[in-house]
Amino acid sequence: MSSAPRSVQIKGTGSYTPQKALTNNDLSKIVDTSDEWIFTRTGIKERRIADENETSSSMGAEAGRRAIENAGLNIDVIDVIVVGTMTPDMPFPSTACLVQEKLGIKNAVCFDVEAACSGFLYIMEIASGLLQTGRYRNALVIGSEKLSSILDWEDRTTCVLFGDGAGAAVLGLGEEGDTAGIIDFKLGADGSKADMLHQPGGGCAIPPSTESLAGRQHFLKMRGKEVFKQAVRVMGQAAVEILEQNGIESDQLACVVPHQANMRIIESLSSRLHIPIERFFLNLDKYGNTSAASIPIALDEAARAGRIKRGDIILLVAFGAGLTWGSSLIRW
Ligand code: UT7
């Protein structure tokens, strides 16, 4: 007799952000900007900056350790580790392997996924698929970024927007008949807009050289206004489509956890979905845009703050370089 499919559940969450906070006023001493400009255009007040010994793997490992602890599990039951990052410690080996070593986990499949700010939703879907094969028990999914290492600290149009940090979740199968868990995903990408937000140098197309360094090619570049318009369009679409596909009305959502890039983007999502902004979980004033770490840090803070309770339906929605985007509905 075949058994009913078991849902993939979030068993625990964790996050880690570096100690050092860099305020908008601090930034105004580095580039020609002001607290007033940054806050009114983005909603960001400060961001965390990793110290020189901290990396995506060390921050990711700490967030992962906290998620495993929160799940009440032992490390030996983690058999998949997936890291979403666009700032890996090094091109290879994967940051996931470095996290595995730091956590002392022995038997796990480890790999990274690069989907920029949508990375956490991408890795949740991939890890869920692995769990549903029945071959794995628990997956540690981590979004971790040291964006300060690829920011051009002479470019005021980008360096004021981003920050460092890591967030994680442990995914595992629920008991048969338990309806809590991931309801659905909707992911997408449009590679024709790859050059809107990218780091051109450092890979095999433009390997590090004296010329590439002098041309500042190894820094993040963004056409902010165009990215803004795309973000408003595709985040709205990803949210509306997943709600429609699952017959869920926006007023059934207890909480929306959006990618934390810009308050104005989130406000437009709020009006498109007819969901009051109070039902969105927001922490971008404290951390800025932490790319793949953004949603899992917010999810962890929302859960720990009691903003999400068992039985609640929540929506995650993200957008980033690639372009990539994604949404997910979860019954907590
Ligand atoms: O995860 C996804 C990643 N990216 C995003 O979500 C970013 C999406 N884009 C945005 O959030 C916004 O486009 C920005 C916040 C980046 C920029 O806001 P904007 O309202 O689109 O401003 P703008 O680029 O049109 O610039 C307006 C003015 C310009 O001066 P002029 O040409 O009007 O004289 C800029 O040079 O503001 C100037 N400016 C600044 N001034 C003070 C640009 N950056 C700064 C700055 N401080 N940091």
mmCIF file of C-alpha atoms and ligand atoms in Angstrom:
data_model
loop_
_atom_site.group_PDB
_atom_site.id
_atom_site.type_symbol
_atom_site.label_atom_id
_atom_site.label_comp_id
_atom_site.label_asym_id
_atom_site.label_seq_id
_atom_site.Cartn_x
_atom_site.Cartn_y
_atom_site.Cartn_z
ATOM 1 C CA MET A 1 0.000 0.000 0.000
ATOM 2 C CA SER A 2 1.492 3.367 -0.988
ATOM 3 C CA SER A 3 1.644 5.950 1.798
ATOM 4 C CA ALA A 4 0.411 9.549 1.442
ATOM 5 C CA PRO A 5 3.082 12.065 0.446
ATOM 6 C CA ARG A 6 4.704 13.748 3.424
ATOM 7 C CA SER A 7 5.100 17.512 3.437
ATOM 8 C CA VAL A 8 8.478 19.231 3.689
ATOM 9 C CA GLN A 9 8.562 21.271 6.874
ATOM 10 C CA ILE A 10 10.792 23.956 8.332
ATOM 11 C CA LYS A 11 12.043 22.274 11.503
ATOM 12 C CA GLY A 12 14.110 25.211 12.745
ATOM 13 C CA THR A 13 15.628 28.540 11.743
ATOM 14 C CA GLY A 14 18.753 30.474 12.678
ATOM 15 C CA SER A 15 20.645 33.572 11.665
ATOM 16 C CA TYR A 16 23.891 35.374 12.271
ATOM 17 C CA THR A 17 24.824 38.968 11.530
ATOM 18 C CA PRO A 18 28.237 40.511 12.196
ATOM 19 C CA GLN A 19 28.776 42.763 15.210
ATOM 20 C CA LYS A 20 29.932 45.824 13.325
ATOM 21 C CA ALA A 21 27.125 48.176 12.247
ATOM 22 C CA LEU A 22 27.840 50.789 9.568
ATOM 23 C CA THR A 23 25.299 53.613 9.749
ATOM 24 C CA ASN A 24 24.207 55.936 6.958
ATOM 25 C CA ASN A 25 26.071 58.720 8.749
ATOM 26 C CA ASP A 26 29.237 56.576 8.778
ATOM 27 C CA LEU A 27 28.811 56.090 5.014
ATOM 28 C CA SER A 28 28.452 59.830 4.446
ATOM 29 C CA LYS A 29 32.097 60.100 5.569
ATOM 30 C CA ILE A 30 33.174 57.580 2.888
ATOM 31 C CA VAL A 31 31.105 58.698 -0.159
ATOM 32 C CA ASP A 32 29.043 61.750 -1.098
ATOM 33 C CA THR A 33 25.723 60.694 0.443
ATOM 34 C CA SER A 34 23.499 61.401 3.430
ATOM 35 C CA ASP A 35 21.291 59.604 5.924
ATOM 36 C CA GLU A 36 18.342 61.540 4.487
ATOM 37 C CA TRP A 37 18.986 60.368 0.877
ATOM 38 C CA ILE A 38 19.584 56.730 1.795
ATOM 39 C CA PHE A 39 16.661 56.439 4.211
ATOM 40 C CA THR A 40 14.062 58.174 2.042
ATOM 41 C CA ARG A 41 15.079 56.285 -1.135
ATOM 42 C CA THR A 42 15.541 52.857 0.443
ATOM 43 C CA GLY A 43 14.395 52.614 4.083
ATOM 44 C CA ILE A 44 17.888 51.534 5.178
ATOM 45 C CA LYS A 45 19.395 53.017 8.351
ATOM 46 C CA GLU A 46 22.406 50.786 8.854
ATOM 47 C CA ARG A 47 23.937 47.508 7.685
ATOM 48 C CA ARG A 48 26.304 44.962 9.245
ATOM 49 C CA ILE A 49 29.842 44.560 7.946
ATOM 50 C CA ALA A 50 31.810 41.348 8.486
ATOM 51 C CA ASP A 51 35.304 41.610 9.914
ATOM 52 C CA GLU A 52 38.283 40.372 7.927
ATOM 53 C CA ASN A 53 38.188 36.915 9.518
ATOM 54 C CA GLU A 54 34.504 36.383 8.826
ATOM 55 C CA THR A 55 33.443 34.746 5.568
ATOM 56 C CA SER A 56 30.280 33.421 3.983
ATOM 57 C CA SER A 57 31.160 29.960 5.336
ATOM 58 C CA SER A 58 31.861 31.120 8.897
ATOM 59 C CA MET A 59 28.693 33.239 9.088
ATOM 60 C CA GLY A 60 26.714 30.491 7.340
ATOM 61 C CA ALA A 61 28.024 27.860 9.747
ATOM 62 C CA GLU A 62 26.946 29.932 12.755
ATOM 63 C CA ALA A 63 23.466 30.540 11.297
ATOM 64 C CA GLY A 64 23.288 26.819 10.495
ATOM 65 C CA ARG A 65 24.346 25.806 13.994
ATOM 66 C CA ARG A 66 21.585 28.008 15.448
ATOM 67 C CA ALA A 67 18.987 26.529 13.050
ATOM 68 C CA ILE A 68 19.958 22.947 14.001
ATOM 69 C CA GLU A 69 19.749 23.893 17.685
ATOM 70 C CA ASN A 70 16.369 25.557 17.113
ATOM 71 C CA ALA A 71 15.145 22.375 15.400
ATOM 72 C CA GLY A 72 16.269 20.352 18.438
ATOM 73 C CA LEU A 73 18.302 18.041 16.208
ATOM 74 C CA ASN A 74 21.732 16.518 16.377
ATOM 75 C CA ILE A 75 24.241 17.318 13.618
ATOM 76 C CA ASP A 76 24.478 13.671 12.604
ATOM 77 C CA VAL A 77 20.945 13.718 11.144
ATOM 78 C CA ILE A 78 21.817 16.466 8.634
ATOM 79 C CA ASP A 79 22.561 14.759 5.321
ATOM 80 C CA VAL A 80 22.208 17.637 2.841
ATOM 81 C CA ILE A 81 23.826 21.084 3.066
ATOM 82 C CA VAL A 82 23.012 23.638 0.373
ATOM 83 C CA VAL A 83 24.338 27.191 0.462
ATOM 84 C CA GLY A 84 22.885 30.012 -1.622
ATOM 85 C CA THR A 85 25.529 32.684 -2.120
ATOM 86 C CA MET A 86 27.004 35.015 -4.706
ATOM 87 C CA THR A 87 29.981 35.693 -2.442
ATOM 88 C CA PRO A 88 31.430 32.208 -1.865
ATOM 89 C CA ASP A 89 34.601 32.014 0.225
ATOM 90 C CA MET A 90 36.414 30.993 -2.991
ATOM 91 C CA PRO A 91 35.429 29.735 -6.468
ATOM 92 C CA PHE A 92 35.898 26.155 -5.235
ATOM 93 C CA PRO A 93 35.409 24.088 -3.193
ATOM 94 C CA SER A 94 31.830 25.023 -2.412
ATOM 95 C CA THR A 95 30.997 27.130 0.619
ATOM 96 C CA ALA A 96 28.655 24.273 1.643
ATOM 97 C CA CYS A 97 31.672 21.938 2.011
ATOM 98 C CA LEU A 98 33.423 24.565 4.152
ATOM 99 C CA VAL A 99 30.288 24.891 6.307
ATOM 100 C CA GLN A 100 30.157 21.101 6.656
ATOM 101 C CA GLU A 101 33.714 21.056 7.976
ATOM 102 C CA LYS A 102 33.077 23.959 10.377
ATOM 103 C CA LEU A 103 30.001 22.218 11.822
ATOM 104 C CA GLY A 104 31.701 18.824 12.032
ATOM 105 C CA ILE A 105 28.996 17.155 9.933
ATOM 106 C CA LYS A 106 30.287 13.892 8.472
ATOM 107 C CA ASN A 107 27.859 12.338 6.022
ATOM 108 C CA ALA A 108 26.190 14.989 3.894
ATOM 109 C CA VAL A 109 25.766 15.979 0.261
ATOM 110 C CA CYS A 110 27.116 19.536 -0.032
ATOM 111 C CA PHE A 111 26.855 22.081 -2.824
ATOM 112 C CA ASP A 112 26.255 25.778 -3.567
ATOM 113 C CA VAL A 113 23.601 27.414 -5.719
ATOM 114 C CA GLU A 114 24.040 30.845 -7.265
ATOM 115 C CA ALA A 115 20.725 32.605 -7.757
ATOM 116 C CA ALA A 116 21.692 35.940 -6.150
ATOM 117 C CA CYS A 117 18.952 37.463 -3.963
ATOM 118 C CA SER A 118 16.483 34.710 -4.933
ATOM 119 C CA GLY A 119 19.001 32.114 -3.761
ATOM 120 C CA PHE A 120 17.185 31.053 -0.606
ATOM 121 C CA LEU A 121 13.973 30.220 -2.446
ATOM 122 C CA TYR A 122 15.928 28.318 -5.085
ATOM 123 C CA ILE A 123 17.758 26.214 -2.480
ATOM 124 C CA MET A 124 14.566 25.542 -0.536
ATOM 125 C CA GLU A 125 12.941 24.122 -3.657
ATOM 126 C CA ILE A 126 16.015 22.035 -4.555
ATOM 127 C CA ALA A 127 16.403 20.690 -1.016
ATOM 128 C CA SER A 128 12.669 19.920 -0.817
ATOM 129 C CA GLY A 129 12.966 17.874 -3.996
ATOM 130 C CA LEU A 130 15.902 15.923 -2.563
ATOM 131 C CA LEU A 131 13.986 15.184 0.653
ATOM 132 C CA GLN A 132 10.968 13.990 -1.301
ATOM 133 C CA THR A 133 13.060 11.302 -3.004
ATOM 134 C CA GLY A 134 13.113 9.644 0.416
ATOM 135 C CA ARG A 135 16.895 9.249 0.246
ATOM 136 C CA TYR A 136 17.700 12.069 2.698
ATOM 137 C CA ARG A 137 16.389 12.933 6.159
ATOM 138 C CA ASN A 138 17.197 16.577 6.897
ATOM 139 C CA ALA A 139 18.571 19.404 4.760
ATOM 140 C CA LEU A 140 20.373 22.455 6.110
ATOM 141 C CA VAL A 141 19.723 25.344 3.721
ATOM 142 C CA ILE A 142 21.754 28.495 4.222
ATOM 143 C CA GLY A 143 21.812 31.916 2.557
ATOM 144 C CA SER A 144 25.081 33.633 3.389
ATOM 145 C CA GLU A 145 26.759 36.691 1.928
ATOM 146 C CA LYS A 146 29.812 38.847 2.537
ATOM 147 C CA LEU A 147 28.732 41.496 0.057
ATOM 148 C CA SER A 148 31.099 44.043 1.575
ATOM 149 C CA SER A 149 33.882 42.073 -0.187
ATOM 150 C CA ILE A 150 32.511 42.865 -3.677
ATOM 151 C CA LEU A 151 31.199 46.395 -3.121
ATOM 152 C CA ASP A 152 32.867 49.353 -4.770
ATOM 153 C CA TRP A 153 33.327 51.654 -1.795
ATOM 154 C CA GLU A 154 33.793 54.579 -4.213
ATOM 155 C CA ASP A 155 30.388 54.027 -5.889
ATOM 156 C CA ARG A 156 27.662 55.723 -3.845
ATOM 157 C CA THR A 157 24.931 54.297 -6.067
ATOM 158 C CA THR A 158 25.612 50.732 -4.832
ATOM 159 C CA CYS A 159 27.737 50.660 -1.663
ATOM 160 C CA VAL A 160 24.986 52.194 0.481
ATOM 161 C CA LEU A 161 22.497 49.438 -0.322
ATOM 162 C CA PHE A 162 24.057 46.159 0.800
ATOM 163 C CA GLY A 163 25.225 44.394 3.955
ATOM 164 C CA ASP A 164 26.626 41.102 5.278
ATOM 165 C CA GLY A 165 24.981 38.219 7.154
ATOM 166 C CA ALA A 166 23.601 34.702 7.047
ATOM 167 C CA GLY A 167 20.307 32.923 7.647
ATOM 168 C CA ALA A 168 19.472 29.237 7.688
ATOM 169 C CA ALA A 169 16.694 26.700 8.003
ATOM 170 C CA VAL A 170 16.547 22.959 8.616
ATOM 171 C CA LEU A 171 14.094 21.228 6.299
ATOM 172 C CA GLY A 172 12.734 17.758 6.960
ATOM 173 C CA LEU A 173 9.701 15.612 6.169
ATOM 174 C CA GLY A 174 6.621 15.966 8.372
ATOM 175 C CA GLU A 175 4.661 13.085 9.810
ATOM 176 C CA GLU A 176 2.111 11.442 7.543
ATOM 177 C CA GLY A 177 -1.116 13.475 7.566
ATOM 178 C CA ASP A 178 0.527 16.586 9.058
ATOM 179 C CA THR A 179 -0.562 19.482 6.845
ATOM 180 C CA ALA A 180 2.093 21.944 8.062
ATOM 181 C CA GLY A 181 4.855 22.520 5.548
ATOM 182 C CA ILE A 182 5.773 24.011 2.212
ATOM 183 C CA ILE A 183 2.689 24.411 0.047
ATOM 184 C CA ASP A 184 4.314 25.507 -3.206
ATOM 185 C CA PHE A 185 7.141 27.316 -4.993
ATOM 186 C CA LYS A 186 7.180 29.516 -8.065
ATOM 187 C CA LEU A 187 10.642 30.281 -9.414
ATOM 188 C CA GLY A 188 11.700 32.121 -12.551
ATOM 189 C CA ALA A 189 14.599 33.741 -14.372
ATOM 190 C CA ASP A 190 15.347 36.016 -17.332
ATOM 191 C CA GLY A 191 18.977 35.793 -18.434
ATOM 192 C CA SER A 192 18.464 38.470 -21.101
ATOM 193 C CA LYS A 193 18.777 41.024 -18.293
ATOM 194 C CA ALA A 194 21.969 39.567 -16.799
ATOM 195 C CA ASP A 195 23.990 42.787 -17.185
ATOM 196 C CA MET A 196 21.542 44.911 -15.171
ATOM 197 C CA LEU A 197 23.103 43.692 -11.939
ATOM 198 C CA HIS A 198 26.366 41.774 -12.060
ATOM 199 C CA GLN A 199 29.984 41.394 -11.056
ATOM 200 C CA PRO A 200 31.707 41.231 -14.450
ATOM 201 C CA GLY A 201 35.220 40.292 -13.339
ATOM 202 C CA GLY A 202 36.754 37.456 -11.354
ATOM 203 C CA GLY A 203 35.253 34.542 -13.286
ATOM 204 C CA CYS A 204 36.586 32.870 -16.437
ATOM 205 C CA ALA A 205 35.246 35.578 -18.776
ATOM 206 C CA ILE A 206 37.397 38.258 -17.136
ATOM 207 C CA PRO A 207 39.906 36.476 -14.905
ATOM 208 C CA PRO A 208 41.662 38.608 -12.305
ATOM 209 C CA SER A 209 44.407 40.673 -13.943
ATOM 210 C CA THR A 210 46.083 44.024 -13.348
ATOM 211 C CA GLU A 211 43.735 45.501 -15.997
ATOM 212 C CA SER A 212 40.564 44.001 -14.533
ATOM 213 C CA LEU A 213 41.488 45.239 -11.075
ATOM 214 C CA ALA A 214 42.317 48.728 -12.371
ATOM 215 C CA GLY A 215 38.980 48.749 -14.243
ATOM 216 C CA ARG A 216 37.149 47.869 -10.994
ATOM 217 C CA GLN A 217 35.605 44.883 -12.795
ATOM 218 C CA HIS A 218 35.548 42.721 -9.687
ATOM 219 C CA PHE A 219 32.976 44.934 -7.990
ATOM 220 C CA LEU A 220 29.186 44.699 -8.073
ATOM 221 C CA LYS A 221 27.643 46.910 -10.795
ATOM 222 C CA MET A 222 23.974 47.813 -10.980
ATOM 223 C CA ARG A 223 21.642 49.927 -13.099
ATOM 224 C CA GLY A 224 19.487 50.712 -10.093
ATOM 225 C CA LYS A 225 16.492 52.372 -11.746
ATOM 226 C CA GLU A 226 15.994 49.532 -14.239
ATOM 227 C CA VAL A 227 16.428 46.905 -11.532
ATOM 228 C CA PHE A 228 13.873 48.755 -9.425
ATOM 229 C CA LYS A 229 11.235 48.601 -12.185
ATOM 230 C CA GLN A 230 11.865 44.902 -12.814
ATOM 231 C CA ALA A 231 11.729 44.149 -9.087
ATOM 232 C CA VAL A 232 8.332 45.792 -8.702
ATOM 233 C CA ARG A 233 6.996 43.913 -11.746
ATOM 234 C CA VAL A 234 8.292 40.387 -11.117
ATOM 235 C CA MET A 235 7.930 40.290 -7.340
ATOM 236 C CA GLY A 236 4.292 41.318 -7.743
ATOM 237 C CA GLN A 237 3.788 38.699 -10.437
ATOM 238 C CA ALA A 238 5.515 35.901 -8.491
ATOM 239 C CA ALA A 239 3.327 36.671 -5.468
ATOM 240 C CA VAL A 240 0.032 36.973 -7.351
ATOM 241 C CA GLU A 241 0.632 33.818 -9.416
ATOM 242 C CA ILE A 242 1.450 31.561 -6.468
ATOM 243 C CA LEU A 243 -1.607 32.787 -4.547
ATOM 244 C CA GLU A 244 -3.879 32.198 -7.558
ATOM 245 C CA GLN A 245 -2.402 28.762 -8.294
ATOM 246 C CA ASN A 246 -3.135 27.644 -4.754
ATOM 247 C CA GLY A 247 -6.528 29.320 -4.374
ATOM 248 C CA ILE A 248 -5.285 31.374 -1.433
ATOM 249 C CA GLU A 249 -6.567 34.920 -0.891
ATOM 250 C CA SER A 250 -4.131 37.557 0.267
ATOM 251 C CA ASP A 251 -6.152 38.167 3.448
ATOM 252 C CA GLN A 252 -5.438 34.557 4.480
ATOM 253 C CA LEU A 253 -1.731 35.392 4.782
ATOM 254 C CA ALA A 254 -0.567 35.925 8.361
ATOM 255 C CA CYS A 255 2.778 37.356 7.285
ATOM 256 C CA VAL A 256 4.726 38.211 4.145
ATOM 257 C CA VAL A 257 8.507 37.889 4.325
ATOM 258 C CA PRO A 258 9.864 39.754 1.307
ATOM 259 C CA HIS A 259 13.413 40.138 0.060
ATOM 260 C CA GLN A 260 14.659 43.228 1.900
ATOM 261 C CA ALA A 261 16.112 45.439 -0.833
ATOM 262 C CA ASN A 262 14.128 48.655 -0.856
ATOM 263 C CA MET A 263 11.160 49.841 1.204
ATOM 264 C CA ARG A 264 9.549 51.387 -1.871
ATOM 265 C CA ILE A 265 9.614 48.012 -3.675
ATOM 266 C CA ILE A 266 7.995 46.368 -0.637
ATOM 267 C CA GLU A 267 5.355 49.128 -0.421
ATOM 268 C CA SER A 268 4.412 48.581 -4.049
ATOM 269 C CA LEU A 269 4.056 44.838 -3.358
ATOM 270 C CA SER A 270 1.865 45.678 -0.374
ATOM 271 C CA SER A 271 -0.492 47.768 -2.497
ATOM 272 C CA ARG A 272 -0.562 45.267 -5.398
ATOM 273 C CA LEU A 273 -1.499 42.433 -3.011
ATOM 274 C CA HIS A 274 -3.861 44.633 -0.937
ATOM 275 C CA ILE A 275 -2.004 43.517 2.185
ATOM 276 C CA PRO A 276 -1.306 46.220 4.780
ATOM 277 C CA ILE A 277 2.401 46.899 5.272
ATOM 278 C CA GLU A 278 2.015 45.923 8.962
ATOM 279 C CA ARG A 279 1.653 42.300 7.851
ATOM 280 C CA PHE A 280 5.060 42.393 6.127
ATOM 281 C CA PHE A 281 8.081 41.447 8.217
ATOM 282 C CA LEU A 282 10.685 44.174 7.777
ATOM 283 C CA ASN A 283 14.264 44.417 8.990
ATOM 284 C CA LEU A 284 15.919 46.200 6.101
ATOM 285 C CA ASP A 285 16.466 49.298 8.222
ATOM 286 C CA LYS A 286 18.978 47.246 10.280
ATOM 287 C CA TYR A 287 20.685 45.125 7.641
ATOM 288 C CA GLY A 288 20.164 46.615 4.162
ATOM 289 C CA ASN A 289 20.109 44.152 1.286
ATOM 290 C CA THR A 290 21.929 40.943 2.263
ATOM 291 C CA SER A 291 21.012 39.123 -0.980
ATOM 292 C CA ALA A 292 20.555 35.358 -0.419
ATOM 293 C CA ALA A 293 20.713 35.898 3.358
ATOM 294 C CA SER A 294 17.893 38.429 3.358
ATOM 295 C CA ILE A 295 14.848 36.126 3.477
ATOM 296 C CA PRO A 296 16.263 33.542 5.919
ATOM 297 C CA ILE A 297 17.448 36.236 8.364
ATOM 298 C CA ALA A 298 13.995 37.862 8.203
ATOM 299 C CA LEU A 299 12.248 34.485 8.520
ATOM 300 C CA ASP A 300 14.300 33.600 11.597
ATOM 301 C CA GLU A 301 13.659 36.974 13.232
ATOM 302 C CA ALA A 302 9.941 36.812 12.388
ATOM 303 C CA ALA A 303 9.601 33.311 13.869
ATOM 304 C CA ARG A 304 11.544 34.171 17.021
ATOM 305 C CA ALA A 305 9.559 37.393 17.476
ATOM 306 C CA GLY A 306 6.306 35.393 17.426
ATOM 307 C CA ARG A 307 5.165 36.994 14.168
ATOM 308 C CA ILE A 308 4.607 33.515 12.680
ATOM 309 C CA LYS A 309 2.674 30.863 14.598
ATOM 310 C CA ARG A 310 1.865 27.237 13.956
ATOM 311 C CA GLY A 311 -0.887 26.942 11.348
ATOM 312 C CA ASP A 312 -0.207 30.385 9.829
ATOM 313 C CA ILE A 313 0.117 30.657 6.067
ATOM 314 C CA ILE A 314 3.046 32.853 5.062
ATOM 315 C CA LEU A 315 4.395 34.087 1.746
ATOM 316 C CA LEU A 316 8.086 34.471 0.888
ATOM 317 C CA VAL A 317 8.956 36.483 -2.204
ATOM 318 C CA ALA A 318 12.307 37.463 -3.693
ATOM 319 C CA PHE A 319 13.997 39.032 -6.662
ATOM 320 C CA GLY A 320 17.624 39.401 -7.716
ATOM 321 C CA ALA A 321 20.428 39.340 -10.252
ATOM 322 C CA GLY A 322 20.142 36.992 -13.185
ATOM 323 C CA LEU A 323 17.479 38.190 -13.276
ATOM 324 C CA THR A 324 15.929 35.639 -10.940
ATOM 325 C CA TRP A 325 12.813 35.648 -8.816
ATOM 326 C CA GLY A 326 10.770 33.334 -6.681
ATOM 327 C CA SER A 327 7.919 32.928 -4.241
ATOM 328 C CA SER A 328 6.876 30.276 -1.775
ATOM 329 C CA LEU A 329 3.775 29.611 0.324
ATOM 330 C CA ILE A 330 4.280 27.823 3.628
ATOM 331 C CA ARG A 331 1.857 26.561 6.264
ATOM 332 C CA TRP A 332 3.876 26.988 9.478
HETATM 333 O O1 UT7 B 1 18.225 42.606 -4.708
HETATM 334 C C1 UT7 B 1 17.917 43.429 -5.791
HETATM 335 C C2 UT7 B 1 18.983 44.425 -5.858
HETATM 336 N N1 UT7 B 1 18.732 45.742 -6.163
HETATM 337 C C3 UT7 B 1 17.688 46.527 -5.876
HETATM 338 O O2 UT7 B 1 16.679 46.158 -5.396
HETATM 339 C C4 UT7 B 1 17.881 47.989 -6.198
HETATM 340 C C5 UT7 B 1 16.749 48.561 -6.981
HETATM 341 N N2 UT7 B 1 16.912 49.999 -7.165
HETATM 342 C C6 UT7 B 1 16.789 50.887 -6.159
HETATM 343 O O3 UT7 B 1 16.563 50.516 -5.026
HETATM 344 C C7 UT7 B 1 16.870 52.359 -6.496
HETATM 345 O O4 UT7 B 1 16.885 52.532 -7.904
HETATM 346 C C8 UT7 B 1 18.123 53.060 -5.885
HETATM 347 C C9 UT7 B 1 17.936 53.150 -4.380
HETATM 348 C C10 UT7 B 1 19.361 52.279 -6.227
HETATM 349 C C11 UT7 B 1 18.243 54.476 -6.424
HETATM 350 O O5 UT7 B 1 17.058 55.218 -6.188
HETATM 351 P P1 UT7 B 1 16.437 56.110 -7.348
HETATM 352 O O6 UT7 B 1 15.276 56.805 -6.768
HETATM 353 O O7 UT7 B 1 16.180 55.202 -8.524
HETATM 354 O O8 UT7 B 1 17.585 57.154 -7.623
HETATM 355 P P2 UT7 B 1 18.396 57.435 -8.961
HETATM 356 O O9 UT7 B 1 19.294 56.300 -9.300
HETATM 357 O O10 UT7 B 1 17.447 57.922 -10.002
HETATM 358 O O11 UT7 B 1 19.283 58.652 -8.507
HETATM 359 C C12 UT7 B 1 18.710 59.915 -8.163
HETATM 360 C C13 UT7 B 1 19.835 60.887 -7.862
HETATM 361 C C14 UT7 B 1 20.932 60.915 -8.921
HETATM 362 O O12 UT7 B 1 21.376 62.251 -9.044
HETATM 363 P P3 UT7 B 1 20.862 63.155 -10.283
HETATM 364 O O13 UT7 B 1 21.264 62.420 -11.515
HETATM 365 O O14 UT7 B 1 19.382 63.248 -10.100
HETATM 366 O O15 UT7 B 1 21.590 64.413 -10.044
HETATM 367 C C15 UT7 B 1 22.032 60.091 -8.317
HETATM 368 O O16 UT7 B 1 23.307 60.463 -8.757
HETATM 369 O O17 UT7 B 1 20.470 60.501 -6.642
HETATM 370 C C16 UT7 B 1 21.888 60.413 -6.844
HETATM 371 N N3 UT7 B 1 22.396 59.368 -5.971
HETATM 372 C C17 UT7 B 1 22.739 59.592 -4.702
HETATM 373 N N4 UT7 B 1 22.737 60.685 -3.935
HETATM 374 C C18 UT7 B 1 23.128 60.577 -2.660
HETATM 375 C C19 UT7 B 1 22.594 58.045 -6.254
HETATM 376 N N5 UT7 B 1 23.056 57.411 -5.178
HETATM 377 C C20 UT7 B 1 23.166 58.340 -4.199
HETATM 378 C C21 UT7 B 1 23.577 58.290 -2.860
HETATM 379 N N6 UT7 B 1 23.539 59.419 -2.127
HETATM 380 N N7 UT7 B 1 23.975 57.139 -2.267
#
